[in-house]
């Protein structure tokens, strides 16, 4: 399909952000310890077969298994087609016309050193008869450190404050609400931001979405450098593997993108890229 | 609550089966290799707080982490109370009166040696204004061996044939249908039986349910003995850990007991006892 100016600009940004993230993470691999070689991203493309048989877009998965990043995936995708009648009812603007366009980026990093927090970021631009941005970024330490959490949140608070007076209180609470795991009576992660259906001034919303990506790109490598050389015990490693069990539980039981994607024929490999390389339940 | 004769007999059977299973599995631990000591079951009880505040029953978890059984759980529970109005609509006989009684046993074994199949068995007796049995048993090898699969199925086929001419074709197909994982385009496991709402002659249905337990008790230790001393490679171990990833995906995304239990305040520890001790996604 022919992309309009907004669609082209959003897609180009997500691709650019992906390349910047991958370059920054490979640089961290170069700074890593140990006999294992520095990891490098491997990329693979996938196509989305639209149920109608027409081209439906696709995506690019970038996955690295390294010595600092035990497993990190950075997925970009640009897809289009028609929502099923049932699903269309639940999506703004799709009740009138079921055609949609979506472009976005998704990042999940599971780290080798249990002192380094895992991180998740996702931003996207959706078009039906309406247009909006959504996304978020959240920190997922197995062994939380108050200062790390505070620095991560402060960075996103600053970014939010630049774009909207109520953004930080709204989007940080939305994050806390979204990542609550009822059956464990705790949160997945220590917070961050979560936003959706941001459909005010397009330029302003796009600028905010870009700044969310830039904030992650600036902040997360700092946290990695702070902890990646810190020694750890087997007990700390086991705590990390157990925390990853909780992470997998949240994604498979509650996460809307994951459960919806799996049950509606999405690209399984790209959807489940978020799952940890190794997890423990005992 | 006061149990009637059927309730008492069903509960007593599930307890007896639990004790027989635990004894048989501890005997296998004694036959195990290696410097690690033979595992022994640890038991812990839990109580179910009925939303009304009245006693709601509870259960006993028996968990063993050994050298043959990397992690095995045998849970028995006997619970009673009232279904929520929404849930009551979906349960036979509960639309008339939401009170229920349920007693059952659940077994999940994840094995240390990747050549030894994991196994799952669950049987239960439900009482609303109707009464019925349900359950099943299915084999879950990471590295399937045709002869092992055939022997496991043949044992359950024989058991089925004793109790009903159509049991094996119906219940083995039900198992295949139930354990299909759409997003992986494959089954969890290689088959077995699955049955529910068995509400014919009570004595006959109870006898069948007992025989399902006895068949597992007789058949599974034979398969374990056949493979538990077989050498394995790191690649085979990794294949096992990846298979366990699929196992966890099925339970967390599709399994009705797990997802319903987690979302309605069931005992998290008992429900998630089914999850593997260690799993890999890469």
XYZ file of C-alpha atoms in Angstrom:
564
model
C 0.000 0.000 0.000
C 0.969 3.639 -0.503
C 1.946 5.270 2.797
C 0.951 8.843 3.505
C 3.364 11.348 4.984
C 2.582 10.581 8.642
C 2.808 6.836 8.075
C 6.132 7.210 6.283
C 7.597 9.434 8.969
C 6.481 7.157 11.810
C 7.817 4.046 10.091
C 11.123 5.746 9.285
C 11.490 6.779 12.938
C 10.889 3.274 14.281
C 13.493 1.914 11.859
C 15.978 4.599 12.819
C 15.379 3.969 16.524
C 15.890 0.238 15.976
C 19.241 0.851 14.304
C 20.335 3.216 17.068
C 19.312 0.745 19.776
C 21.059 -2.161 18.087
C 24.249 -0.122 17.657
C 24.174 0.990 21.305
C 23.628 -2.568 22.526
C 26.418 -3.970 20.360
C 28.714 -1.312 21.827
C 27.803 -2.603 25.306
C 28.692 -6.120 24.175
C 32.134 -4.844 23.225
C 32.567 -3.562 26.791
C 31.475 -6.915 28.257
C 33.606 -9.313 30.259
C 34.495 -12.847 29.758
C 35.817 -15.364 27.308
C 32.611 -15.344 25.238
C 32.833 -13.119 22.171
C 30.865 -9.872 21.957
C 27.383 -10.573 20.618
C 26.037 -9.210 17.353
C 22.437 -8.845 16.148
C 21.059 -11.305 13.617
C 18.166 -10.026 11.540
C 15.326 -11.894 9.870
C 12.252 -10.675 8.064
C 8.722 -12.028 8.174
C 5.658 -11.322 6.077
C 2.115 -11.047 7.304
C -0.279 -12.974 5.110
C -3.489 -10.974 5.133
C -6.508 -13.288 5.448
C -7.791 -11.769 2.174
C -4.700 -12.990 0.347
C -3.563 -9.412 -0.333
C -0.129 -8.301 0.908
C -0.375 -7.454 4.610
C 3.033 -6.033 5.377
C 5.556 -7.644 7.702
C 8.422 -7.047 10.029
C 12.074 -7.343 10.844
C 13.274 -9.195 13.934
C 16.700 -8.298 15.301
C 17.899 -10.747 17.933
C 21.216 -10.825 19.779
C 22.431 -13.493 22.197
C 25.565 -12.111 23.753
C 27.596 -11.900 26.944
C 25.981 -8.747 28.357
C 22.600 -9.283 26.747
C 21.683 -12.928 27.336
C 18.876 -12.365 24.819
C 17.607 -9.117 23.371
C 15.087 -8.650 20.603
C 14.268 -5.454 18.748
C 11.298 -5.945 16.430
C 9.931 -3.444 13.959
C 6.818 -4.138 11.943
C 4.512 -2.352 9.532
C 1.271 -4.170 8.841
C -2.063 -3.345 7.257
C -5.297 -5.089 6.400
C -8.780 -5.430 7.837
C -9.728 -6.229 11.419
C -12.214 -9.052 11.921
C -15.727 -7.694 12.574
C -15.548 -8.824 16.204
C -12.178 -7.184 16.859
C -13.073 -4.043 14.899
C -15.731 -3.213 17.502
C -13.053 -2.856 20.183
C -10.726 -0.543 18.234
C -11.287 3.219 17.971
C -12.477 4.197 14.495
C -12.600 0.611 13.207
C -16.334 0.240 13.811
C -16.912 2.541 10.818
C -14.317 0.951 8.507
C -12.330 -2.167 9.523
C -9.195 -1.279 7.540
C -6.105 -0.577 9.632
C -2.444 0.320 9.396
C 0.057 -0.167 12.222
C 3.760 0.490 12.484
C 5.874 0.160 15.598
C 8.893 -1.053 17.489
C 9.154 -3.501 20.359
C 12.222 -4.103 22.520
C 12.754 -6.718 25.235
C 16.181 -7.257 26.808
C 16.985 -10.122 29.210
C 20.432 -9.578 30.698
C 23.192 -12.033 31.596
C 24.124 -10.370 34.912
C 21.268 -10.549 37.445
C 22.224 -7.108 38.779
C 21.412 -5.548 35.400
C 17.672 -4.959 35.022
C 15.706 -6.394 32.122
C 13.884 -3.739 30.123
C 10.871 -3.501 27.846
C 9.889 -0.710 25.465
C 7.222 -0.576 22.799
C 5.891 2.340 20.749
C 3.495 2.277 17.816
C 1.382 4.389 15.446
C -2.096 3.101 14.589
C -4.362 4.250 11.783
C -8.019 3.353 11.307
C -10.505 6.107 10.539
C -8.693 7.589 13.565
C -4.957 7.900 14.210
C -3.079 7.576 17.484
C 0.181 6.674 19.199
C 0.718 4.254 22.067
C 3.546 2.609 23.900
C 5.612 2.615 27.019
C 8.840 1.634 28.715
C 9.309 -0.255 31.975
C 12.210 -1.512 34.040
C 12.281 -5.152 35.171
C 15.066 -5.848 37.666
C 15.259 -9.254 39.327
C 17.231 -7.558 42.122
C 15.854 -4.011 42.332
C 18.182 -1.171 43.305
C 16.368 1.956 44.486
C 18.813 4.331 42.803
C 18.507 2.593 39.420
C 14.736 2.630 39.601
C 14.731 6.290 40.609
C 17.051 7.285 37.753
C 15.004 5.392 35.170
C 11.764 6.944 36.369
C 13.251 10.425 36.684
C 14.366 10.300 33.053
C 10.869 9.419 31.852
C 9.290 11.915 34.217
C 11.412 14.650 32.662
C 10.487 13.514 29.156
C 6.812 13.417 30.082
C 6.907 16.868 31.662
C 8.247 18.405 28.460
C 5.233 17.160 26.510
C 2.273 17.342 28.874
C 1.732 18.460 32.446
C -0.391 15.432 33.262
C 1.632 12.870 31.270
C 3.864 11.601 34.062
C 1.148 11.117 36.686
C -1.201 9.513 34.135
C 1.268 7.354 32.253
C 3.268 6.163 35.271
C 0.042 5.112 37.013
C -1.154 3.413 33.822
C 2.099 1.443 33.825
C 1.635 0.401 37.450
C -1.939 -0.672 36.760
C -1.085 -2.546 33.578
C 1.790 -4.583 34.982
C 0.000 -5.733 38.134
C 0.048 -9.537 38.394
C -2.998 -10.436 40.528
C -2.121 -14.077 41.096
C 1.297 -13.113 42.458
C -0.014 -10.080 44.312
C 2.837 -7.972 42.925
C 3.900 -6.001 39.878
C 5.978 -7.172 36.960
C 8.775 -4.617 37.113
C 9.292 -1.487 39.142
C 7.518 0.987 36.888
C 7.949 3.323 33.979
C 5.282 4.650 31.623
C 2.424 3.197 29.589
C 0.216 5.221 27.229
C -2.312 4.508 24.498
C -4.775 6.277 22.219
C -2.736 9.474 22.246
C -4.584 11.359 19.510
C -4.158 15.070 20.112
C -1.936 17.185 17.875
C -0.172 14.690 15.593
C 3.187 16.460 15.530
C 3.230 16.769 19.304
C 2.240 13.142 19.831
C 4.870 11.964 17.364
C 7.490 14.105 19.067
C 6.570 12.591 22.445
C 6.751 9.047 21.043
C 10.167 9.810 19.584
C 11.330 11.194 22.926
C 10.190 8.024 24.710
C 12.502 6.057 22.432
C 15.355 8.541 22.875
C 14.967 8.421 26.652
C 15.290 4.633 26.658
C 18.257 4.855 24.303
C 20.017 7.314 26.619
C 19.027 5.866 29.997
C 19.186 2.107 29.700
C 22.819 1.766 28.555
C 23.817 3.903 31.562
C 22.122 1.443 33.906
C 23.724 -1.494 32.116
C 27.217 0.041 32.445
C 26.594 0.662 36.138
C 25.979 -3.041 36.904
C 27.351 -5.229 34.100
C 30.701 -5.884 35.750
C 29.273 -6.436 39.238
C 30.010 -9.934 40.595
C 27.028 -12.130 41.385
C 26.305 -15.386 43.214
C 24.411 -18.481 42.091
C 21.599 -17.444 44.451
C 21.362 -14.113 42.647
C 21.328 -15.883 39.288
C 18.540 -18.183 40.541
C 16.586 -15.156 41.769
C 16.882 -13.752 38.249
C 15.620 -17.005 36.687
C 12.651 -17.034 39.085
C 11.889 -13.400 38.309
C 11.865 -14.347 34.645
C 9.235 -16.975 35.484
C 6.998 -14.156 36.716
C 7.847 -12.183 33.569
C 6.769 -15.116 31.359
C 3.595 -15.612 33.415
C 2.587 -11.985 32.953
C 3.216 -12.030 29.220
C 1.431 -15.338 28.582
C -1.535 -14.840 30.928
C -2.242 -11.097 30.896
C -0.339 -9.146 28.245
C -2.912 -8.015 25.691
C -0.525 -7.908 22.743
C 0.784 -11.406 23.446
C -2.477 -13.201 24.133
C -4.311 -11.417 21.316
C -1.476 -12.023 18.875
C -1.176 -15.726 19.696
C -4.898 -16.362 19.449
C -5.350 -14.530 16.143
C -2.550 -15.947 14.048
C 0.118 -13.288 14.602
C 3.790 -14.054 13.967
C 4.510 -16.424 16.860
C 8.268 -16.035 16.745
C 8.085 -12.241 16.867
C 5.395 -12.220 19.586
C 7.240 -14.672 21.831
C 10.599 -12.992 21.340
C 9.724 -11.366 24.677
C 10.053 -14.649 26.578
C 13.193 -15.123 28.655
C 16.063 -17.278 27.384
C 15.948 -19.332 30.584
C 13.435 -19.268 33.445
C 12.913 -21.162 36.663
C 9.819 -22.201 38.589
C 10.431 -24.007 41.848
C -19.372 -29.475 55.438
C -20.722 -32.981 55.913
C -19.717 -35.229 52.992
C -22.144 -37.795 51.618
C -21.094 -41.328 50.833
C -20.053 -40.643 47.216
C -18.104 -37.554 48.192
C -16.322 -39.435 50.975
C -15.443 -42.378 48.742
C -14.152 -40.174 45.922
C -12.039 -38.084 48.292
C -10.651 -41.183 50.008
C -9.668 -42.625 46.625
C -7.831 -39.504 45.521
C -5.900 -39.488 48.797
C -5.080 -43.147 48.477
C -3.944 -42.705 44.871
C -1.773 -39.766 45.933
C -0.046 -41.870 48.577
C 0.498 -44.731 46.133
C 1.920 -42.393 43.489
C 4.251 -40.700 45.966
C 5.516 -44.065 47.237
C 6.098 -45.346 43.690
C 7.978 -42.172 42.726
C 10.155 -42.259 45.841
C 11.033 -45.858 44.971
C 12.193 -44.641 41.547
C 14.351 -42.024 43.254
C 16.050 -44.826 45.205
C 16.908 -46.481 41.885
C 18.329 -43.250 40.462
C 21.940 -42.569 39.572
C 24.349 -40.003 40.687
C 25.847 -38.331 43.689
C 22.640 -36.443 44.534
C 20.602 -38.124 47.246
C 17.270 -39.788 46.432
C 14.477 -37.216 46.583
C 11.610 -37.311 49.044
C 8.217 -35.604 48.908
C 7.583 -32.542 51.049
C 3.952 -31.867 51.877
C 2.171 -28.633 52.668
C -1.480 -27.829 53.187
C -3.457 -24.829 52.010
C -6.912 -23.588 52.840
C -9.380 -22.068 50.450
C -10.981 -18.934 51.869
C -14.531 -18.924 50.539
C -15.527 -15.406 49.456
C -18.443 -15.658 51.918
C -16.011 -16.062 54.814
C -17.247 -19.606 55.468
C -14.769 -22.503 55.371
C -14.158 -23.494 51.747
C -12.004 -26.572 52.062
C -8.420 -26.793 50.921
C -5.719 -29.073 49.673
C -2.448 -30.837 50.188
C 0.515 -30.231 47.891
C 3.172 -32.942 47.696
C 6.299 -31.790 45.896
C 9.538 -33.650 45.315
C 12.722 -32.308 43.733
C 14.961 -35.292 43.196
C 17.502 -36.856 40.885
C 15.060 -38.803 38.698
C 12.171 -36.399 39.108
C 13.580 -32.915 38.604
C 10.256 -31.638 39.950
C 7.051 -33.559 40.545
C 3.900 -32.330 42.217
C 0.947 -34.400 43.355
C -1.889 -32.186 44.565
C -5.116 -33.300 46.162
C -7.851 -30.864 47.038
C -11.408 -30.895 48.321
C -13.180 -27.564 48.043
C -16.732 -26.307 48.290
C -18.613 -23.033 48.159
C -20.631 -21.052 45.657
C -19.713 -20.251 42.074
C -19.969 -16.617 41.017
C -23.194 -15.949 39.075
C -21.204 -15.490 35.862
C -19.259 -18.728 36.231
C -22.291 -20.682 37.445
C -23.907 -20.244 34.030
C -21.114 -22.249 32.406
C -21.202 -25.223 34.798
C -23.730 -28.062 34.482
C -26.369 -27.899 37.208
C -24.983 -24.678 38.724
C -27.464 -22.436 36.928
C -30.160 -23.748 39.294
C -28.089 -23.552 42.502
C -24.554 -22.077 42.532
C -23.273 -24.289 45.389
C -20.538 -26.740 44.418
C -18.265 -29.428 45.814
C -15.113 -30.647 44.070
C -12.493 -33.183 45.026
C -9.622 -34.348 42.875
C -6.006 -35.135 42.267
C -3.516 -33.508 39.918
C -0.082 -34.845 38.999
C 2.640 -33.202 36.911
C 6.127 -34.726 36.657
C 9.088 -32.989 34.984
C 11.982 -35.413 34.707
C 15.745 -34.899 35.045
C 16.702 -37.132 32.094
C 15.435 -35.731 28.774
C 14.805 -39.268 27.502
C 12.204 -39.810 30.235
C 8.851 -38.289 29.244
C 7.102 -35.756 31.440
C 3.602 -36.807 32.419
C 0.363 -35.185 33.508
C -2.686 -36.774 35.114
C -5.732 -35.196 36.677
C -9.009 -36.732 37.865
C -11.826 -35.107 39.787
C -15.388 -35.512 41.071
C -17.686 -32.491 40.786
C -21.010 -31.954 42.542
C -23.547 -29.212 41.810
C -27.189 -30.123 41.403
C -25.552 -32.647 39.051
C -22.595 -34.965 39.710
C -19.859 -36.033 37.314
C -16.268 -37.170 36.923
C -13.607 -35.737 34.665
C -9.905 -36.037 34.085
C -7.247 -37.481 31.869
C -3.639 -38.532 31.478
C -1.172 -37.512 28.784
C 2.450 -38.195 27.970
C 4.816 -35.287 27.300
C 8.201 -36.423 25.995
C 10.719 -33.837 24.844
C 12.298 -36.590 22.726
C 9.423 -38.866 21.700
C 10.061 -42.595 21.303
C 7.398 -44.401 19.266
C 7.458 -47.529 21.431
C 7.004 -45.555 24.665
C 4.110 -43.600 23.215
C 2.497 -46.778 21.901
C 2.813 -48.554 25.264
C 1.355 -45.611 27.173
C -1.586 -45.316 24.793
C -2.167 -49.072 24.659
C -2.468 -49.194 28.442
C -5.117 -46.464 28.462
C -6.868 -47.973 25.469
C -7.206 -51.264 27.363
C -8.513 -49.440 30.434
C -11.000 -47.505 28.339
C -12.221 -50.620 26.548
C -13.063 -52.289 29.852
C -15.413 -49.446 30.773
C -17.023 -48.292 27.541
C -16.810 -49.320 23.894
C -16.585 -45.716 22.722
C -14.327 -44.419 25.528
C -10.969 -44.838 23.793
C -11.937 -43.246 20.460
C -13.776 -40.394 22.202
C -11.353 -39.693 25.019
C -8.143 -40.048 22.999
C -9.491 -37.653 20.369
C -10.613 -35.255 23.119
C -7.034 -35.319 24.419
C -5.620 -34.570 20.977
C -8.076 -31.707 20.509
C -7.504 -30.249 23.971
C -3.709 -30.191 23.849
C -3.418 -28.593 20.408
C -1.283 -25.435 20.559
C -2.461 -23.292 17.615
C 0.346 -20.734 17.760
C 2.971 -23.509 17.540
C 0.966 -25.555 15.052
C 1.601 -28.697 17.121
C 0.345 -30.615 20.136
C 1.587 -30.434 23.680
C 2.465 -34.064 24.244
C 1.901 -37.186 22.196
C -1.549 -38.117 23.444
C -3.442 -40.003 26.089
C -7.020 -39.465 27.243
C -9.156 -36.526 28.336
C -12.743 -36.808 29.568
C -15.251 -34.593 31.320
C -18.881 -34.535 32.439
C -18.979 -38.306 32.799
C -22.353 -38.641 34.539
C -23.775 -42.053 33.749
C -23.928 -44.766 36.387
C -22.026 -43.375 39.369
C -20.373 -46.638 40.423
C -19.231 -47.309 36.853
C -17.888 -43.790 36.395
C -16.065 -43.928 39.726
C -14.573 -47.306 38.805
C -13.340 -45.892 35.486
C -11.803 -42.865 37.201
C -10.042 -45.156 39.666
C -8.734 -47.285 36.794
C -7.338 -44.204 35.051
C -5.272 -43.548 38.175
C -4.216 -47.182 38.487
C -3.174 -47.272 34.820
C -0.907 -44.251 35.303
C 0.466 -45.770 38.492
C 1.341 -49.008 36.698
C 2.473 -47.620 33.334
C 4.484 -44.498 34.036
C 7.099 -46.014 36.382
C 7.773 -48.656 33.695
C 8.554 -45.926 31.165
C 10.744 -44.131 33.689
C 12.753 -47.285 34.418
C 13.211 -47.845 30.675
C 14.937 -44.484 30.141
C 16.209 -43.081 33.446
C 19.720 -44.484 33.094
C 20.089 -43.618 29.393
C 22.986 -41.187 28.735
C 22.096 -37.832 27.199
C 23.863 -34.905 25.584
C 23.659 -31.179 26.299
C 21.718 -30.803 23.035
C 19.146 -33.301 24.313
C 18.919 -31.440 27.609
C 18.409 -28.166 25.715
C 15.706 -29.814 23.595
C 13.997 -30.782 26.866
C 14.207 -27.216 28.208
C 12.722 -25.873 24.968
C 9.945 -28.451 25.065
C 9.186 -27.250 28.578
C 8.814 -23.741 27.169
C 5.992 -25.062 24.965
C 4.549 -26.852 27.998
C 4.511 -23.596 29.993
C 3.001 -21.703 27.041
C 0.145 -24.175 26.762
C -0.614 -24.089 30.469
C -0.455 -20.299 30.796
C -2.227 -19.381 27.546
C -4.781 -22.151 26.954
C -5.242 -24.534 29.883
C -8.702 -23.863 31.279
C -7.899 -24.915 34.838
C -4.798 -22.726 34.980
C -6.157 -19.558 33.410
C -9.479 -19.802 35.232
C -7.759 -20.553 38.540
C -5.298 -17.676 38.245
C -7.946 -15.146 37.278
C -10.386 -16.113 40.036
C -8.173 -16.186 43.081
C -7.305 -19.887 43.209
C -4.263 -21.126 45.124
C -1.465 -19.808 42.910
C 1.208 -22.114 44.251
C -0.910 -25.219 43.683
C -2.081 -24.090 40.235
C 1.414 -23.229 39.018
C 2.964 -26.382 40.432
C 2.554 -27.621 36.849
C 5.200 -25.226 35.526
C 8.595 -26.704 34.710
C 11.541 -26.275 37.093
C 13.624 -24.803 34.264
C 12.605 -23.823 30.722
C 14.292 -22.275 27.726
C 13.101 -19.957 24.986
C 15.628 -19.069 22.333
